[in-house]
GROMACS .gro file of C-alpha atoms in nm:
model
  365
    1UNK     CA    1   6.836  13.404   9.680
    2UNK     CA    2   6.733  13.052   9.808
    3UNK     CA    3   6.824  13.005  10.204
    4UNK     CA    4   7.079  12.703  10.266
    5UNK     CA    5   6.903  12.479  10.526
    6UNK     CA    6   7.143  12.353  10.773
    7UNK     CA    7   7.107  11.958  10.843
    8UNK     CA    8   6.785  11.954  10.579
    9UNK     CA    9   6.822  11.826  10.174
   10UNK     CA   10   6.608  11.717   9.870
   11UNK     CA   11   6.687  11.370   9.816
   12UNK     CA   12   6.514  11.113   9.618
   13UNK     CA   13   6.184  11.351   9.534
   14UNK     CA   14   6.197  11.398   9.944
   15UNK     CA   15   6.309  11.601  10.250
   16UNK     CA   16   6.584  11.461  10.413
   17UNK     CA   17   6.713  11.566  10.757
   18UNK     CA   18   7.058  11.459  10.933
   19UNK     CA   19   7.236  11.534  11.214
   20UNK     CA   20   7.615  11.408  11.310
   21UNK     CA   21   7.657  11.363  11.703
   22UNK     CA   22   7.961  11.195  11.884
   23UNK     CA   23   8.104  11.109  11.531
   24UNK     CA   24   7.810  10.939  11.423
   25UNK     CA   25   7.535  10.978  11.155
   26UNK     CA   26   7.206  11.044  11.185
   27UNK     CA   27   6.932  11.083  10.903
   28UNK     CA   28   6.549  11.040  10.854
   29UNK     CA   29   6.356  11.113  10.538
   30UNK     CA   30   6.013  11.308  10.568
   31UNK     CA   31   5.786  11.401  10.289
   32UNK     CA   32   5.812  11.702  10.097
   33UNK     CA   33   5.469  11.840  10.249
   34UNK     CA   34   5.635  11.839  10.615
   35UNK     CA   35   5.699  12.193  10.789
   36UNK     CA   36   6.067  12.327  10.841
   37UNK     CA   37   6.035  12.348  11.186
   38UNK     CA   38   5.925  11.945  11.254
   39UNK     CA   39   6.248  11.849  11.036
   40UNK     CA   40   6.467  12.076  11.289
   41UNK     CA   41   6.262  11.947  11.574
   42UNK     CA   42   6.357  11.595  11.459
   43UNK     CA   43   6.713  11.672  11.469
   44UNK     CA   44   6.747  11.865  11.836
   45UNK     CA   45   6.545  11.527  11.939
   46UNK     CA   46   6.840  11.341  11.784
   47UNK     CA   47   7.140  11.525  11.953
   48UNK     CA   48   6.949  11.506  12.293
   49UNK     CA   49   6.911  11.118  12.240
   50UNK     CA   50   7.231  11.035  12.147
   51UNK     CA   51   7.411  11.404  12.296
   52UNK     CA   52   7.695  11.239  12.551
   53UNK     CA   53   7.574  11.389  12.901
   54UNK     CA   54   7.842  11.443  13.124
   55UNK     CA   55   8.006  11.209  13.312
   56UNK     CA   56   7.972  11.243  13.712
   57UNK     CA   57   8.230  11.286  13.901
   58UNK     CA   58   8.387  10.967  14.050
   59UNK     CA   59   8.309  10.798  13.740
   60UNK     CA   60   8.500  10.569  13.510
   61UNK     CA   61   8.409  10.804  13.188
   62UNK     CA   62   8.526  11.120  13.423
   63UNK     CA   63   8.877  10.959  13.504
   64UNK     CA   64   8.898  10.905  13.169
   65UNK     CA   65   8.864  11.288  13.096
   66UNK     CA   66   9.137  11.380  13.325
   67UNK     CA   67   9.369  11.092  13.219
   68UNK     CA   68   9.319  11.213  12.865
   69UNK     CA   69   9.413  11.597  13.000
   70UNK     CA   70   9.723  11.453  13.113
   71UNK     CA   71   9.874  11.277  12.833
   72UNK     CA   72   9.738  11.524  12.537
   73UNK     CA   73  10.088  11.602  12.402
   74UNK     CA   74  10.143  11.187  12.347
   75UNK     CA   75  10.248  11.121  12.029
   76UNK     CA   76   9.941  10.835  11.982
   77UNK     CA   77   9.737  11.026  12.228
   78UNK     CA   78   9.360  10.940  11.973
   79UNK     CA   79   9.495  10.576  11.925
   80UNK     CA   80   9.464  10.635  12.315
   81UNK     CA   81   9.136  10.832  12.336
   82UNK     CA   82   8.945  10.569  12.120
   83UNK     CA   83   9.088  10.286  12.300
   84UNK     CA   84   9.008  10.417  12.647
   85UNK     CA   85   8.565  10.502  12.483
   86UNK     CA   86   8.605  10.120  12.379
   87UNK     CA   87   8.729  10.008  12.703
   88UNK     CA   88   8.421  10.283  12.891
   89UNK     CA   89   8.132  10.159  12.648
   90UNK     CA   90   8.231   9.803  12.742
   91UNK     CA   91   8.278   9.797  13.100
   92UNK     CA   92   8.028  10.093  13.229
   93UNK     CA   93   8.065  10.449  13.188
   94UNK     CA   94   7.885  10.521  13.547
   95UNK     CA   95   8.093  10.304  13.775
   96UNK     CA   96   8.425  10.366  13.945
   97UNK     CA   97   8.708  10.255  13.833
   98UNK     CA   98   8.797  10.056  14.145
   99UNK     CA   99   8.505   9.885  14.087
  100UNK     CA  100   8.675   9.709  13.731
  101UNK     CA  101   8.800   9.391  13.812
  102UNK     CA  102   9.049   9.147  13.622
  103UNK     CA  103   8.757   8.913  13.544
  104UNK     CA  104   8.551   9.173  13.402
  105UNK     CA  105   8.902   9.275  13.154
  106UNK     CA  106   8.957   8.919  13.099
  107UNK     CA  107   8.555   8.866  13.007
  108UNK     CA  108   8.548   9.168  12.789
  109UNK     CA  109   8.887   9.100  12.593
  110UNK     CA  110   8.686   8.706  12.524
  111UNK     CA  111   8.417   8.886  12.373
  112UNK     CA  112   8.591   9.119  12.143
  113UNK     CA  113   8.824   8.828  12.021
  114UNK     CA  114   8.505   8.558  11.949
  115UNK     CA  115   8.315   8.826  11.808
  116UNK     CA  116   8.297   8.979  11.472
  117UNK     CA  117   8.243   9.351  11.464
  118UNK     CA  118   8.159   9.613  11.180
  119UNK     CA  119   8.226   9.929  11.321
  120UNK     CA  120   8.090  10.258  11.180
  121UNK     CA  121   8.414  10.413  11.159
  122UNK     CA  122   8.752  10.219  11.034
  123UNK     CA  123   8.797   9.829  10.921
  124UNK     CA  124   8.559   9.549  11.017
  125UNK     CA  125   8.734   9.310  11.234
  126UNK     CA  126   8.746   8.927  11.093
  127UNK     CA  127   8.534   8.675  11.087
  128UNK     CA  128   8.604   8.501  11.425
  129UNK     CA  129   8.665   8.854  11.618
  130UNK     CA  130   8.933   9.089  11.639
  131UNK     CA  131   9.271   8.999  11.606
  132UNK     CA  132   9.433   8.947  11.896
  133UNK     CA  133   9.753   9.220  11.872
  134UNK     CA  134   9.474   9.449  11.824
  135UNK     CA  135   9.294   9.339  12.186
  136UNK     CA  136   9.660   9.390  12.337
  137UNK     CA  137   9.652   9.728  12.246
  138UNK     CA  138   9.328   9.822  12.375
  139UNK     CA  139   9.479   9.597  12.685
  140UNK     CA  140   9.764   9.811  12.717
  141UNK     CA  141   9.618  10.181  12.707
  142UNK     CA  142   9.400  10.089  13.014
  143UNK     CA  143   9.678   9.960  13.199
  144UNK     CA  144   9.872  10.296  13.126
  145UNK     CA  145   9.542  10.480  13.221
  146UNK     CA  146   9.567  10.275  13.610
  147UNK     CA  147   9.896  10.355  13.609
  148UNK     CA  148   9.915  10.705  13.589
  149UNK     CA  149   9.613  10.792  13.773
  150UNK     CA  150   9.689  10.513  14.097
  151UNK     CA  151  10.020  10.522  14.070
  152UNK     CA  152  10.320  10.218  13.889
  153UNK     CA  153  10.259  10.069  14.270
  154UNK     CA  154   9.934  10.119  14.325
  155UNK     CA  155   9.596   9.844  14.241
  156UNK     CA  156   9.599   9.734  13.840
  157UNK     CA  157   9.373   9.523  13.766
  158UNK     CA  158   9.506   9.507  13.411
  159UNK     CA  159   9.832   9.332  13.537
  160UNK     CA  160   9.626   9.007  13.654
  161UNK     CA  161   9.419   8.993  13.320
  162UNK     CA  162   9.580   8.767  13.070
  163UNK     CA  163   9.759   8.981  12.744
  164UNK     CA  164   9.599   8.740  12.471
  165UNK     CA  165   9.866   8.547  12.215
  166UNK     CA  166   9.868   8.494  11.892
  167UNK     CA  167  10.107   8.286  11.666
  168UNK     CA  168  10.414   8.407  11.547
  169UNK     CA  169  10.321   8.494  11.156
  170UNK     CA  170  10.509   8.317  10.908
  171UNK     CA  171  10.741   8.579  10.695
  172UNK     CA  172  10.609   8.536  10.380
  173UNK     CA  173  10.811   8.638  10.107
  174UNK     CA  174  10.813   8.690   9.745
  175UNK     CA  175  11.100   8.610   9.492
  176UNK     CA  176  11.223   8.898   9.264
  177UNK     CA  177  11.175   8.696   8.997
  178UNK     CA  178  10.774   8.759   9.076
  179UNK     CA  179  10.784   9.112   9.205
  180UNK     CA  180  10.890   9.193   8.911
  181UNK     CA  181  10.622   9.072   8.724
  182UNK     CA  182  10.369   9.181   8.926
  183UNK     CA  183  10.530   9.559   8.897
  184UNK     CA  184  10.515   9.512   8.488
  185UNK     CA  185  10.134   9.448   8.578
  186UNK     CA  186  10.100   9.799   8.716
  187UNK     CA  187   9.980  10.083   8.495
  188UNK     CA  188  10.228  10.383   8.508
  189UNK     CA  189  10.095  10.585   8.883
  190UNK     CA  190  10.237  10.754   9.162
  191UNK     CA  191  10.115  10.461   9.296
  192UNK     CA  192  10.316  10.246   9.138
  193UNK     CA  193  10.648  10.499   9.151
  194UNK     CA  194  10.555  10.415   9.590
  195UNK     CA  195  10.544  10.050   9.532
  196UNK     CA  196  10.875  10.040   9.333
  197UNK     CA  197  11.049  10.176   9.626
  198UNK     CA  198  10.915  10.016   9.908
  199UNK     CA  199  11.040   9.686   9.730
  200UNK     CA  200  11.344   9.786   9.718
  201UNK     CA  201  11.363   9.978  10.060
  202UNK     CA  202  11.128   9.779  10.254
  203UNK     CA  203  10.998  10.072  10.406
  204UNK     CA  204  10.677  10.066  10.586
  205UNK     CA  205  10.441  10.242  10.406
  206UNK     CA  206  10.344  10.445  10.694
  207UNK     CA  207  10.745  10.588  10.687
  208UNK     CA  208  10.740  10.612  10.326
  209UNK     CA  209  10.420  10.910  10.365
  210UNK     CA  210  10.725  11.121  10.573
  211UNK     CA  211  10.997  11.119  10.332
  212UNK     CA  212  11.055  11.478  10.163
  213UNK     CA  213  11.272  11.590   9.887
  214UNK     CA  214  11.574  11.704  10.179
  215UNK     CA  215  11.569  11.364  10.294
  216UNK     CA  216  11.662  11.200   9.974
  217UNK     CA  217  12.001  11.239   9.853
  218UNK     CA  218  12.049  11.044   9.530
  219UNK     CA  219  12.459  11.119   9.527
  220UNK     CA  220  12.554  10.945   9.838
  221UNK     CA  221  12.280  10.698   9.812
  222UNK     CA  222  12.111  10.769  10.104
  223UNK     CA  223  11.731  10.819  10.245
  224UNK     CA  224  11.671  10.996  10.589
  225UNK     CA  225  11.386  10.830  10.780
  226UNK     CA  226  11.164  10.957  11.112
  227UNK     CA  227  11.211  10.803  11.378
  228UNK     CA  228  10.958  10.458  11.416
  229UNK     CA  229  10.725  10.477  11.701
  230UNK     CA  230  10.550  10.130  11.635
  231UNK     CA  231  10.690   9.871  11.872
  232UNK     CA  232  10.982   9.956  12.084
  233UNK     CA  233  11.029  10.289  11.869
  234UNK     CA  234  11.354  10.345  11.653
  235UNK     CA  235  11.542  10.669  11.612
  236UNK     CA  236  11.577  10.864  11.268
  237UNK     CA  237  11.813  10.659  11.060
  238UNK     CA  238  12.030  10.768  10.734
  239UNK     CA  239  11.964  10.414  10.534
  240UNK     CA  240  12.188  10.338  10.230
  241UNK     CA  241  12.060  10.245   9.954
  242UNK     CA  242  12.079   9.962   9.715
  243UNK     CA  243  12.154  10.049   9.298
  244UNK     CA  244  11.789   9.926   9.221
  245UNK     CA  245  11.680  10.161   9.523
  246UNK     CA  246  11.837  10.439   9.399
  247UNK     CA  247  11.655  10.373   9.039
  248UNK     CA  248  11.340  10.353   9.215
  249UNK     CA  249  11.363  10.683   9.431
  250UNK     CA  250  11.543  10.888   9.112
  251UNK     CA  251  11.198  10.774   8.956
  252UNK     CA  252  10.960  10.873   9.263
  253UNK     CA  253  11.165  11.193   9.260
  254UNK     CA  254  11.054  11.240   8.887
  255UNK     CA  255  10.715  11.151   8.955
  256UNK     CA  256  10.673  11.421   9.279
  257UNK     CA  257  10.512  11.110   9.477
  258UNK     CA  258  10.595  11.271   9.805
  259UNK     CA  259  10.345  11.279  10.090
  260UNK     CA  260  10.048  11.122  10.207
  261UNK     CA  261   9.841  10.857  10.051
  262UNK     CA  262   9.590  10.624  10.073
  263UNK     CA  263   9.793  10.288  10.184
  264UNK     CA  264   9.482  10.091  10.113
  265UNK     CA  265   9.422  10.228   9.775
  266UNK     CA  266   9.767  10.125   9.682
  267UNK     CA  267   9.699   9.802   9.855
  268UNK     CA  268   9.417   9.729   9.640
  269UNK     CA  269   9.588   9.845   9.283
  270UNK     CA  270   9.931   9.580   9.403
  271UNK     CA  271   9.663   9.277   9.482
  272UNK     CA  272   9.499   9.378   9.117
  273UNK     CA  273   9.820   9.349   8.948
  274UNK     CA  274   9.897   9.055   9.125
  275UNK     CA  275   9.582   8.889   9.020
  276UNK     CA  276   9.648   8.983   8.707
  277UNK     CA  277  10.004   8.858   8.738
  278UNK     CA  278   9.872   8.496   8.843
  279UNK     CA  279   9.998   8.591   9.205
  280UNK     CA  280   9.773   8.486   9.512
  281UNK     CA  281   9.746   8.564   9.886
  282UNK     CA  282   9.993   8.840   9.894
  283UNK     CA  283   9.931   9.211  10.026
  284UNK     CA  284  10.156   9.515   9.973
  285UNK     CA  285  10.305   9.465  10.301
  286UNK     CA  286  10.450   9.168  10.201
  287UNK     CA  287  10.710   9.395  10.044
  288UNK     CA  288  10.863   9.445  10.344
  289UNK     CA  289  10.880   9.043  10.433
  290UNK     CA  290  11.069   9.006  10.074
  291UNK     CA  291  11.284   9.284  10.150
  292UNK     CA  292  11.411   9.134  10.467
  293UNK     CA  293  11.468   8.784  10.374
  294UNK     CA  294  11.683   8.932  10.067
  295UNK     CA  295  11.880   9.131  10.321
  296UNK     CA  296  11.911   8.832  10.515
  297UNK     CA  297  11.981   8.603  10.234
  298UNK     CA  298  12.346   8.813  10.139
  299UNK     CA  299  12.480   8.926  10.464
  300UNK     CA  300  12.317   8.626  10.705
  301UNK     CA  301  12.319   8.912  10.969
  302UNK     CA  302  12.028   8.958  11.139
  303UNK     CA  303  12.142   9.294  11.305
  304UNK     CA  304  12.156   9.463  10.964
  305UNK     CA  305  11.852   9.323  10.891
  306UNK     CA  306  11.677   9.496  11.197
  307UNK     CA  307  11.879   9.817  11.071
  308UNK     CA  308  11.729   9.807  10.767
  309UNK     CA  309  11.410   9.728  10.836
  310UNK     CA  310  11.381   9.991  11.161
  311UNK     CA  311  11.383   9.729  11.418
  312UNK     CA  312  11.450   9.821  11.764
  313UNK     CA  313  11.648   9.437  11.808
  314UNK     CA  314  11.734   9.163  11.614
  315UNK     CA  315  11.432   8.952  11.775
  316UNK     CA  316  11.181   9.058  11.583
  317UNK     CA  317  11.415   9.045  11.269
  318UNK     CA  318  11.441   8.668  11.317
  319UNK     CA  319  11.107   8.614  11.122
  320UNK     CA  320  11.286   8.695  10.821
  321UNK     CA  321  11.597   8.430  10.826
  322UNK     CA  322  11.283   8.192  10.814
  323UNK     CA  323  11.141   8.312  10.489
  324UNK     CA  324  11.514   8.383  10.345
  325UNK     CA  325  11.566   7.976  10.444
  326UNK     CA  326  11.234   7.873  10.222
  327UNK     CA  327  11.476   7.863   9.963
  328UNK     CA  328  11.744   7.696  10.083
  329UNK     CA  329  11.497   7.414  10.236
  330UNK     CA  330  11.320   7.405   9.889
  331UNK     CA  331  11.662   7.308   9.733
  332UNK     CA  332  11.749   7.026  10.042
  333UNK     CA  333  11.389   6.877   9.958
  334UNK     CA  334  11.496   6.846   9.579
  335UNK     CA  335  11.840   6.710   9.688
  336UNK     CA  336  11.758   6.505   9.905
  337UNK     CA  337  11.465   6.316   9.692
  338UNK     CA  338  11.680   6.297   9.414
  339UNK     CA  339  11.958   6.090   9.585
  340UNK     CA  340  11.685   5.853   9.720
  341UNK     CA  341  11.543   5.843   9.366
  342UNK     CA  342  11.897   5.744   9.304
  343UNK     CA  343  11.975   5.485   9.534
  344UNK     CA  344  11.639   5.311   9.460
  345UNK     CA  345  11.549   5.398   9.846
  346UNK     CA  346  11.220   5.576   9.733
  347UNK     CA  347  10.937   5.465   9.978
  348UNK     CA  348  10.719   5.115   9.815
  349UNK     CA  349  10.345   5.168   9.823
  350UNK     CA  350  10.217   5.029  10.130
  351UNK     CA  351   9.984   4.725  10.030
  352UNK     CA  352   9.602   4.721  10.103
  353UNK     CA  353   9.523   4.399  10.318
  354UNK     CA  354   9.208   4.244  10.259
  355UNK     CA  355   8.945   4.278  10.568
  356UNK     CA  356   8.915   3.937  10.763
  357UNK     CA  357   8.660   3.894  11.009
  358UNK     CA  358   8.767   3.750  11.358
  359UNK     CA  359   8.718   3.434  11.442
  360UNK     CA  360   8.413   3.500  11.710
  361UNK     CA  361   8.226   3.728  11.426
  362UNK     CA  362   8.245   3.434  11.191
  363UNK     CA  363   8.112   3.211  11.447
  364UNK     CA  364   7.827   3.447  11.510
  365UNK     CA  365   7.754   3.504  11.120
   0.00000   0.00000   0.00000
C-alpha cells in the first residue's frame, strides 16, 4: 500500500512540497530525483521562517492577545481579530502600545486609503485604496481595544485621529418595469428563486442566508427575521409581506433555497442577466435601493421605510426618498421643458463673435 506523504505531491512530472503557516501558503517544486527527507527539511525551514514567535510581554501584539481573551464571546469577535493583526503588522508588533500615537493612526489610515492592496485572503481593495467605511472599521476596533484595556477615561489615541469620510452614496434604484426583465434573463436556479425575493423583500442578502422554513408563514403573510447587527443593530422583526412577496417566497419554499450561499456567485449570475438584459452598472444589492424607494414612493413615510428595510432610524432611510424622487424630478424636467417649448421661451443659440485683435496688437502687427 503506497504511504500518503504529508505536505509532499507529484505535480507537473515533479515533487512538490507545501506547507500552510499563519493562514498562508507555502510551496516549492523540487525534482523528482530529490530525497524525502530534503522536501520535509524544506518545509520545517518554512514554518520556522514564517512560524509567528511569541509576542513579549509588554508588547502591542501581547495586549492584543489578552484583549482578544476578553471579548471572545463578541458576536464579530474575527471581524475584530483580523482588524486588530492589520492594525499590529502596520504599526509594530514589538512596541508598546503607549508608544502609538494619533499621527502614526492618522499616517497609517493615509496609506491604506491611497493604496491599492491585493490581499491573499478576501477582495482586493480598489484602485485608489481601500474604501474609506472599510478604514473606519479597522479605526474603530482599535479604539474599542484602548478602551477596554486603559479604561473609557483613560489615554486614546484613536479619539484624536481623524475617522475618514466618504460621500453619501446616491440610492440607486431600478424600475420594476426593468427588474423584471432582468429576472426573465435568469435561467430557472435557487439562485434565481433568492433573487426573486430579495426584490420584493429587500432583504439583505446576508439576512436572507438565516431565514428557515418556521420563520416563513405564507397564511398571514409574514417572514420572521434575526435581529441586524450591521450599523446600530435592529431587533428580530415579523415583516409583512407584499402579494408579489408572498409569490416569491411560496416559490423559494418550493425550490428548498434555504440556507447559506455564495452572495457573490449570485452577484455575478444577476450582473450576467443584466448584461444580457441591456442593463448596466447595477449589482444585486441594488435590490435593496429599489425596494426602498418603492416603499417610499406609496406611503412617503420614511419610518416604515427604515422598518422595512431593518433600519435602526429613519436617517439612514432618507437615501431612499432621493432615489423614489428620480421619478418625480424626471417628470418636472419633461414638464417643465415642454411649457417653455410652448411659450416659445426655449433658450436662442448663443452667437459666435468673430476674434478682433486690440487696438495695441494691431499697431504692433
Amino acid at each position: 500500500m503506497r504511504r500518503k506523504l504529508t505536505g509532499i505531491r507529484s505535480w507537473k512530472g515533479a515533487w512538490q512540497a507545501y506547507v500552510q503557516v499563519n493562514g498562508r501558503s507555502y510551496s516549492k517544486s523540487f525534482p523528482l530525483s530529490t530525497s524525502l527527507q530534503t522536501m520535509r527539511d524544506w518545509r520545517d525551514d518554512q514554518r520556522q521562517k514564517f512560524g509567528r514567535i511569541a509576542p513579549a510581554n509588554g508588547s502591542f501584539a501581547a495586549d492584543i492577545a489578552a484583549y482578544l481573551k476578553r471579548v471572545e464571546a463578541m458576536p464579530t469577535f474575527k471581524q475584530r481579530a483580523a482588524h486588530l493583526e492589520l492594525w499590529a503588522e502596520a504599526l509594530g508588533r514589538d512596541r508598546s502600545r503607549a508608544s502609538i500615537t494619533a499621527a502614526d493612526i492618522d499616517a497609517i489610515m493615509q496609506q491604506w486609503l491611497t493604496t491599492p492592496s491585493r490581499p491573499t485572503k478576501g477582495r482586493p481593495s480598489g484602485p485608489d485604496g481601500i474604501a474609506p467605511g472599510t478604514v473606519r472599521k479597522r479605526r474603530t476596533s482599535l479604539r474599542s481595544f484602548f478602551a477596554k484595556l486603559d479604561g473609557k477615561q483613560g489615554t486614546n489615541p484613536v479619539r484624536a485621529s481623524s475617522a475618514p469620510r466618504d460621500a453619501k452614496p446616491e440610492a440607486r434604484g431600478l424600475d420594476y418595469g426593468t427588474i423584471d426583465r432582468i429576472l426573465g434573463q435568469m435561467p430557472e436556479s435557487l439562485t434565481k428563486r433568492r433573487v426573486a425575493v430579495l426584490v420584493w423583500t429587500g432583504l439583505p442578502p446576508g439576512i436572507l442566508e438565516t431565514v428557515t422554513p418556521p420563520d416563513l408563514n405564507l397564511t398571514a403573510g409574514t417572514v420572521r427575521v434575526r435581529p441586524r447587527r450591521k450599523g446600530a443593530g435592529v431587533e428580530a422583526r415579523t415583516l409583512p409581506l407584499l402579494p408579489q412577496a408572498k409569490t416569491a417566497w411560496a416559490a423559494f419554499h418550493r425550490a428548498r433555497a434555504y440556507g447559506p450561499f455564495a452572495i457573490e456567485s449570485a452577484n455575478r449570475s444577476f450582473k450576467r442577466a443584466c448584461k444580457k438584459a441591456n442593463v448596466k452598472g447595477v449589482h444585486l444589492y441594488d435590490l435593496r435601493h429599489s425596494f426602498g424607494a418603492l416603499v417610499y414612493s406609496v406611503t412617503r413615510d420614511l419610518a416604515t421605510v427604515a422598518r422595512f428595510l431593518l433600519h435602526a432610524n429613519i436617517a439612514t432611510a432618507a437615501r431612499y426618498a432621493q432615489s423614489a424622487n428620480q421619478d418625480v424630478d424626471r417628470e418636472a424636467a419633461a414638464r417643465i421643458g415642454a411649457r417653455l417649448e410652448g411659450e416659445g421661451l426655449s433658450l436662442k443659440p448663443v452667437p459666435v463673435r468673430k476674434l478682433r485683435k486690440r487696438k495695441h496688437l494691431r499697431k504692433a502687427s
